[in-house]
Amino acid sequence: MDKMSLATLCLNLYEGIEDCFAESGYSVKPMPKDEAFNREIDIGEYIYCALQTIARELIRAFGKQDNEIIVSTYQAGIVILGLEISNKELTDLCLSDGSKFIIQRSELGMALAFLMLEKVKIEQFFGVYGDGIAFGLLN
């Protein structure tokens, strides 16, 4: 496990995906909140890789071109804003009934299942700043 600030994680995730979208019509920006610089988290390499995959694939699948997509922080996790995704679409990617997973055959579905197994809280929300998905990293 590596310790880092939540803001550093946000910026690292952004840097890892910015090259993927540099020549596309997507405008991806990092926006860590001030308090995230003082919030230290433990994150394993595999969880970091899964978050990187999810961020990239969510933008590809559910980002709207010419729309600003923001990688940010909230309380105890990372949030990706500016996606156009319905609850059904997210559920179709990876559904869990507690004892088994039904996973769509994709990197995104597999990464979501892995994070669920690792007890990362995944929440979808609809808000003023656009639809988004949050990943809670602290217990």
Coordinates of N, CA and C in Angstrom, one line a residue:
M1 N 0.8 -1.2 0.0 CA 0.0 0.0 0.0 C 0.9 1.2 0.0
D2 N 0.4 2.2 -0.7 CA 1.1 3.5 -0.7 C 0.3 4.6 -0.1
K3 N 0.9 5.4 0.7 CA 0.2 6.6 1.3 C 0.4 7.8 0.4
M4 N -0.7 8.5 0.2 CA -0.6 9.8 -0.6 C -1.8 10.6 -0.2
S5 N -1.7 11.9 -0.5 CA -2.9 12.7 -0.3 C -4.0 12.4 -1.3
L6 N -5.2 12.6 -1.0 CA -6.3 12.4 -1.9 C -6.1 13.3 -3.1
A7 N -5.6 14.5 -2.9 CA -5.4 15.5 -4.0 C -4.4 14.9 -5.0
T8 N -3.3 14.3 -4.4 CA -2.3 13.7 -5.3 C -2.8 12.6 -6.1
L9 N -3.7 11.8 -5.5 CA -4.3 10.7 -6.2 C -5.1 11.3 -7.4
C10 N -5.9 12.3 -7.1 CA -6.7 12.9 -8.2 C -5.8 13.4 -9.3
L11 N -4.8 14.1 -9.0 CA -3.9 14.7 -10.0 C -3.2 13.5 -10.8
N12 N -2.8 12.5 -10.1 CA -2.1 11.3 -10.7 C -3.1 10.7 -11.7
L13 N -4.3 10.5 -11.3 CA -5.3 9.9 -12.2 C -5.5 10.7 -13.4
Y14 N -5.6 12.0 -13.2 CA -5.7 12.9 -14.4 C -4.5 12.8 -15.3
E15 N -3.4 12.9 -14.8 CA -2.2 12.8 -15.6 C -2.1 11.5 -16.4
G16 N -2.6 10.4 -15.8 CA -2.6 9.1 -16.4 C -3.6 9.0 -17.6
I17 N -4.6 9.8 -17.6 CA -5.6 9.8 -18.7 C -5.5 10.9 -19.6
E18 N -4.8 12.0 -19.3 CA -4.9 13.2 -20.1 C -4.3 12.9 -21.5
D19 N -3.3 12.0 -21.7 CA -2.8 11.7 -23.0 C -3.8 11.0 -23.8
C20 N -4.6 10.2 -23.2 CA -5.7 9.4 -24.0 C -6.6 10.4 -24.7
F21 N -6.9 11.5 -24.1 CA -7.9 12.4 -24.6 C -7.4 13.8 -25.1
A22 N -6.0 13.9 -25.3 CA -5.4 15.1 -25.7 C -5.9 15.5 -27.1
E23 N -6.0 14.6 -28.0 CA -6.4 14.9 -29.4 C -7.9 14.7 -29.7
S24 N -8.7 14.4 -28.6 CA -10.1 14.1 -28.8 C -10.9 15.4 -28.6
G25 N -12.2 15.2 -28.7 CA -13.1 16.4 -28.4 C -13.5 16.5 -27.0
Y26 N -12.8 15.7 -26.1 CA -13.1 15.8 -24.7 C -12.2 16.8 -24.0
S27 N -12.8 17.5 -23.1 CA -12.1 18.5 -22.3 C -12.0 17.9 -20.8
V28 N -10.9 17.3 -20.5 CA -10.8 16.6 -19.2 C -9.9 17.5 -18.3
K29 N -10.4 17.8 -17.1 CA -9.7 18.7 -16.2 C -9.6 18.1 -14.8
P30 N -8.5 18.4 -14.1 CA -8.4 18.0 -12.7 C -8.9 19.1 -11.8
M31 N -9.6 18.8 -10.7 CA -10.0 19.8 -9.8 C -10.1 19.2 -8.3
P32 N -8.9 19.0 -7.8 CA -9.0 18.5 -6.4 C -9.4 19.7 -5.4
K33 N -10.2 19.3 -4.5 CA -10.6 20.3 -3.5 C -9.5 20.6 -2.5
D34 N -9.5 21.8 -1.9 CA -8.4 22.2 -1.0 C -8.2 21.2 0.2
E35 N -9.3 20.8 0.8 CA -9.1 19.9 2.0 C -8.5 18.5 1.6
A36 N -8.5 18.2 0.3 CA -8.0 16.9 -0.2 C -6.5 16.8 -0.1
F37 N -5.8 18.0 0.0 CA -4.4 18.0 0.1 C -3.9 17.6 1.5
N38 N -4.8 17.7 2.5 CA -4.5 17.3 3.9 C -5.1 15.9 4.2
R39 N -5.8 15.3 3.4 CA -6.4 14.0 3.7 C -5.5 12.9 3.1
E40 N -4.9 12.1 3.9 CA -4.0 11.1 3.5 C -4.8 9.8 3.4
I41 N -4.5 9.0 2.3 CA -5.2 7.7 2.1 C -4.1 6.7 1.8
D42 N -4.5 5.4 2.1 CA -3.7 4.2 1.7 C -4.4 3.7 0.4
I43 N -3.6 3.5 -0.6 CA -4.2 2.9 -1.8 C -3.2 2.0 -2.4
G44 N -3.7 0.8 -2.7 CA -2.8 -0.3 -3.3 C -2.7 0.0 -4.8
E45 N -1.7 -0.6 -5.4 CA -1.4 -0.5 -6.8 C -2.5 -1.0 -7.7
Y46 N -3.1 -2.1 -7.3 CA -4.2 -2.6 -8.1 C -5.5 -1.8 -8.1
I47 N -5.7 -1.2 -6.9 CA -6.9 -0.3 -6.8 C -6.6 0.9 -7.7
Y48 N -5.4 1.5 -7.6 CA -5.1 2.6 -8.4 C -5.2 2.3 -9.9
C49 N -4.7 1.1 -10.3 CA -4.9 0.7 -11.8 C -6.3 0.6 -12.2
A50 N -7.1 0.0 -11.3 CA -8.6 -0.1 -11.6 C -9.2 1.3 -11.7
L51 N -8.9 2.2 -10.8 CA -9.4 3.6 -10.9 C -9.0 4.2 -12.2
Q52 N -7.8 4.0 -12.6 CA -7.2 4.6 -13.9 C -8.0 4.0 -15.1
T53 N -8.3 2.7 -15.1 CA -9.0 2.1 -16.1 C -10.5 2.6 -16.2
I54 N -11.1 2.7 -15.0 CA -12.4 3.1 -14.9 C -12.6 4.6 -15.4
A55 N -11.7 5.4 -15.0 CA -11.7 6.9 -15.4 C -11.7 6.9 -16.9
R56 N -10.7 6.2 -17.5 CA -10.5 6.3 -19.0 C -11.7 5.7 -19.7
E57 N -12.2 4.6 -19.2 CA -13.3 3.9 -19.9 C -14.7 4.6 -19.7
L58 N -14.9 5.2 -18.5 CA -16.1 5.9 -18.3 C -16.2 7.1 -19.3
I59 N -15.1 7.8 -19.4 CA -15.0 9.0 -20.3 C -15.3 8.5 -21.8
R60 N -14.7 7.4 -22.2 CA -14.9 6.9 -23.6 C -16.3 6.5 -23.8
A61 N -16.9 5.8 -22.8 CA -18.3 5.3 -23.0 C -19.4 6.3 -22.7
F62 N -19.1 7.2 -21.7 CA -20.2 8.0 -21.3 C -19.9 9.5 -21.3
G63 N -18.8 9.9 -21.8 CA -18.5 11.3 -21.9 C -19.1 11.9 -23.1
K64 N -19.5 13.1 -23.0 CA -20.1 13.8 -24.2 C -19.0 14.8 -24.7
Q65 N -18.7 14.6 -26.0 CA -17.7 15.5 -26.6 C -18.2 16.9 -26.5
D66 N -17.2 17.8 -26.4 CA -17.4 19.3 -26.2 C -18.0 19.6 -24.8
N67 N -18.0 18.6 -23.9 CA -18.5 18.8 -22.6 C -17.3 18.6 -21.6
E68 N -17.3 19.5 -20.6 CA -16.2 19.4 -19.7 C -16.3 18.2 -18.7
I69 N -15.3 17.4 -18.6 CA -15.3 16.3 -17.7 C -14.3 16.6 -16.6
I70 N -14.7 16.5 -15.4 CA -13.8 16.9 -14.3 C -13.5 15.6 -13.4
V71 N -12.2 15.5 -13.1 CA -11.8 14.5 -12.2 C -11.5 15.3 -10.9
S72 N -12.2 15.0 -9.8 CA -12.2 15.8 -8.6 C -12.1 14.9 -7.4
T73 N -12.2 15.5 -6.2 CA -12.2 14.8 -5.0 C -13.5 15.2 -4.2
Y74 N -13.9 14.4 -3.3 CA -15.0 14.7 -2.4 C -14.6 14.0 -1.1
Q75 N -15.1 14.4 0.0 CA -14.9 13.9 1.3 C -13.8 12.8 1.4
A76 N -14.1 11.6 1.0 CA -13.1 10.5 1.1 C -12.9 9.7 -0.1
G77 N -13.0 10.4 -1.3 CA -12.8 9.7 -2.5 C -12.7 10.6 -3.7
I78 N -12.8 9.9 -4.9 CA -12.6 10.5 -6.2 C -14.0 10.6 -6.9
V79 N -14.2 11.6 -7.6 CA -15.4 11.7 -8.3 C -15.1 12.2 -9.8
I80 N -15.9 11.6 -10.7 CA -15.8 12.0 -12.1 C -17.1 12.6 -12.5
L81 N -17.0 13.9 -12.9 CA -18.2 14.6 -13.2 C -18.3 14.9 -14.7
G82 N -19.5 15.1 -15.2 CA -19.7 15.5 -16.6 C -20.0 14.3 -17.5
L83 N -20.4 13.2 -16.9 CA -20.8 12.0 -17.7 C -22.3 11.9 -18.0
E84 N -22.6 11.3 -19.1 CA -24.0 11.0 -19.4 C -24.3 9.6 -19.3
I85 N -24.7 9.1 -18.1 CA -24.9 7.7 -17.8 C -26.1 7.5 -17.0
S86 N -26.9 6.6 -17.4 CA -28.1 6.3 -16.6 C -27.8 5.2 -15.5
N87 N -28.6 5.1 -14.5 CA -28.4 4.1 -13.5 C -28.4 2.7 -14.1
K88 N -29.3 2.5 -15.0 CA -29.4 1.2 -15.7 C -28.2 0.8 -16.4
E89 N -27.6 1.8 -17.1 CA -26.3 1.5 -17.8 C -25.2 1.2 -16.9
L90 N -25.1 1.8 -15.8 CA -24.1 1.5 -14.8 C -24.3 0.1 -14.2
T91 N -25.6 -0.2 -13.9 CA -25.9 -1.5 -13.3 C -25.7 -2.6 -14.3
D92 N -25.9 -2.3 -15.6 CA -25.7 -3.3 -16.6 C -24.2 -3.7 -16.8
L93 N -23.3 -2.8 -16.4 CA -21.9 -3.1 -16.5 C -21.4 -4.1 -15.5
C94 N -22.0 -4.0 -14.3 CA -21.6 -4.8 -13.2 C -22.7 -4.9 -12.1
L95 N -23.3 -6.0 -12.0 CA -24.4 -6.2 -11.0 C -23.9 -7.2 -10.0
S96 N -24.2 -6.9 -8.7 CA -23.8 -7.9 -7.7 C -25.0 -8.1 -6.8
D97 N -25.3 -9.4 -6.5 CA -26.4 -9.7 -5.5 C -25.8 -10.1 -4.2
G98 N -24.5 -9.8 -3.9 CA -23.9 -10.1 -2.6 C -23.1 -11.4 -2.7
S99 N -23.5 -12.4 -3.5 CA -22.7 -13.6 -3.5 C -22.1 -13.9 -4.9
K100 N -22.5 -13.2 -5.9 CA -21.9 -13.3 -7.2 C -22.1 -12.0 -8.0
F101 N -21.3 -11.9 -9.0 CA -21.3 -10.8 -9.9 C -21.7 -11.2 -11.3
I102 N -22.5 -10.3 -12.0 CA -22.8 -10.5 -13.4 C -22.1 -9.3 -14.0
I103 N -21.1 -9.6 -14.8 CA -20.2 -8.5 -15.4 C -20.3 -8.5 -16.9
Q104 N -20.5 -7.3 -17.4 CA -20.5 -7.1 -18.8 C -19.0 -7.4 -19.3
R105 N -18.8 -8.0 -20.4 CA -17.5 -8.4 -20.8 C -16.8 -7.1 -21.4
S106 N -16.2 -6.4 -20.4 CA -15.5 -5.1 -20.8 C -14.5 -4.8 -19.7
E107 N -13.5 -4.0 -20.0 CA -12.5 -3.6 -19.0 C -13.3 -2.8 -17.9
L108 N -14.2 -2.0 -18.3 CA -15.0 -1.2 -17.3 C -15.7 -2.1 -16.3
G109 N -16.5 -3.1 -16.8 CA -17.2 -4.0 -16.0 C -16.3 -4.7 -15.0
M110 N -15.2 -5.2 -15.5 CA -14.3 -6.0 -14.7 C -13.6 -5.1 -13.6
A111 N -13.2 -3.9 -14.0 CA -12.6 -2.9 -13.0 C -13.6 -2.6 -11.9
L112 N -14.9 -2.3 -12.3 CA -15.9 -2.1 -11.3 C -16.1 -3.2 -10.4
A113 N -16.1 -4.4 -10.9 CA -16.3 -5.6 -10.0 C -15.1 -5.7 -9.1
F114 N -13.9 -5.5 -9.5 CA -12.7 -5.6 -8.7 C -12.8 -4.5 -7.6
L115 N -13.2 -3.3 -7.9 CA -13.3 -2.3 -6.8 C -14.4 -2.7 -5.8
M116 N -15.5 -3.3 -6.3 CA -16.6 -3.7 -5.3 C -16.0 -4.8 -4.4
L117 N -15.2 -5.7 -5.0 CA -14.6 -6.8 -4.1 C -13.7 -6.2 -3.1
E118 N -13.0 -5.1 -3.5 CA -12.1 -4.4 -2.6 C -12.8 -3.5 -1.6
K119 N -14.1 -3.5 -1.6 CA -14.9 -2.7 -0.7 C -14.8 -1.2 -1.0
V120 N -14.5 -0.8 -2.2 CA -14.6 0.6 -2.6 C -16.1 0.9 -2.9
K121 N -16.6 1.9 -2.2 CA -18.0 2.3 -2.4 C -18.1 3.1 -3.7
I122 N -19.0 2.6 -4.5 CA -19.3 3.2 -5.8 C -20.7 3.8 -5.8
E123 N -20.8 5.1 -6.1 CA -22.1 5.8 -6.1 C -22.3 6.6 -7.3
Q124 N -23.4 6.6 -7.9 CA -23.8 7.4 -9.0 C -24.6 8.5 -8.5
F125 N -24.5 9.7 -9.1 CA -25.3 10.8 -8.6 C -25.6 11.7 -9.8
F126 N -26.6 12.5 -9.6 CA -27.1 13.5 -10.6 C -27.1 14.8 -10.0
G127 N -26.4 15.8 -10.5 CA -26.4 17.1 -9.8 C -26.2 18.3 -10.7
V128 N -26.1 19.4 -10.0 CA -26.0 20.7 -10.7 C -24.8 20.7 -11.6
Y129 N -23.7 20.1 -11.2 CA -22.4 20.1 -12.0 C -22.3 19.0 -13.0
G130 N -23.4 18.3 -13.2 CA -23.5 17.2 -14.2 C -23.6 15.9 -13.4
D131 N -23.9 14.8 -14.2 CA -23.9 13.5 -13.7 C -22.5 13.0 -13.4
G132 N -22.4 12.1 -12.4 CA -21.1 11.7 -12.1 C -21.1 10.4 -11.3
I133 N -19.9 9.8 -11.1 CA -19.7 8.6 -10.3 C -18.6 8.9 -9.3
A134 N -18.9 8.5 -8.1 CA -18.0 8.7 -7.0 C -17.4 7.4 -6.5
F135 N -16.2 7.4 -6.1 CA -15.5 6.2 -5.6 C -15.0 6.5 -4.2
G136 N -15.6 5.9 -3.2 CA -15.2 6.2 -1.8 C -14.1 5.3 -1.4
L137 N -13.0 5.9 -0.9 CA -11.8 5.1 -0.7 C -11.4 4.9 0.8
L138 N -12.1 5.6 1.7 CA -11.8 5.5 3.1 C -12.9 4.7 3.8
N139 N -12.5 3.9 4.7 CA -13.5 3.0 5.4 C -14.3 3.9 6.4

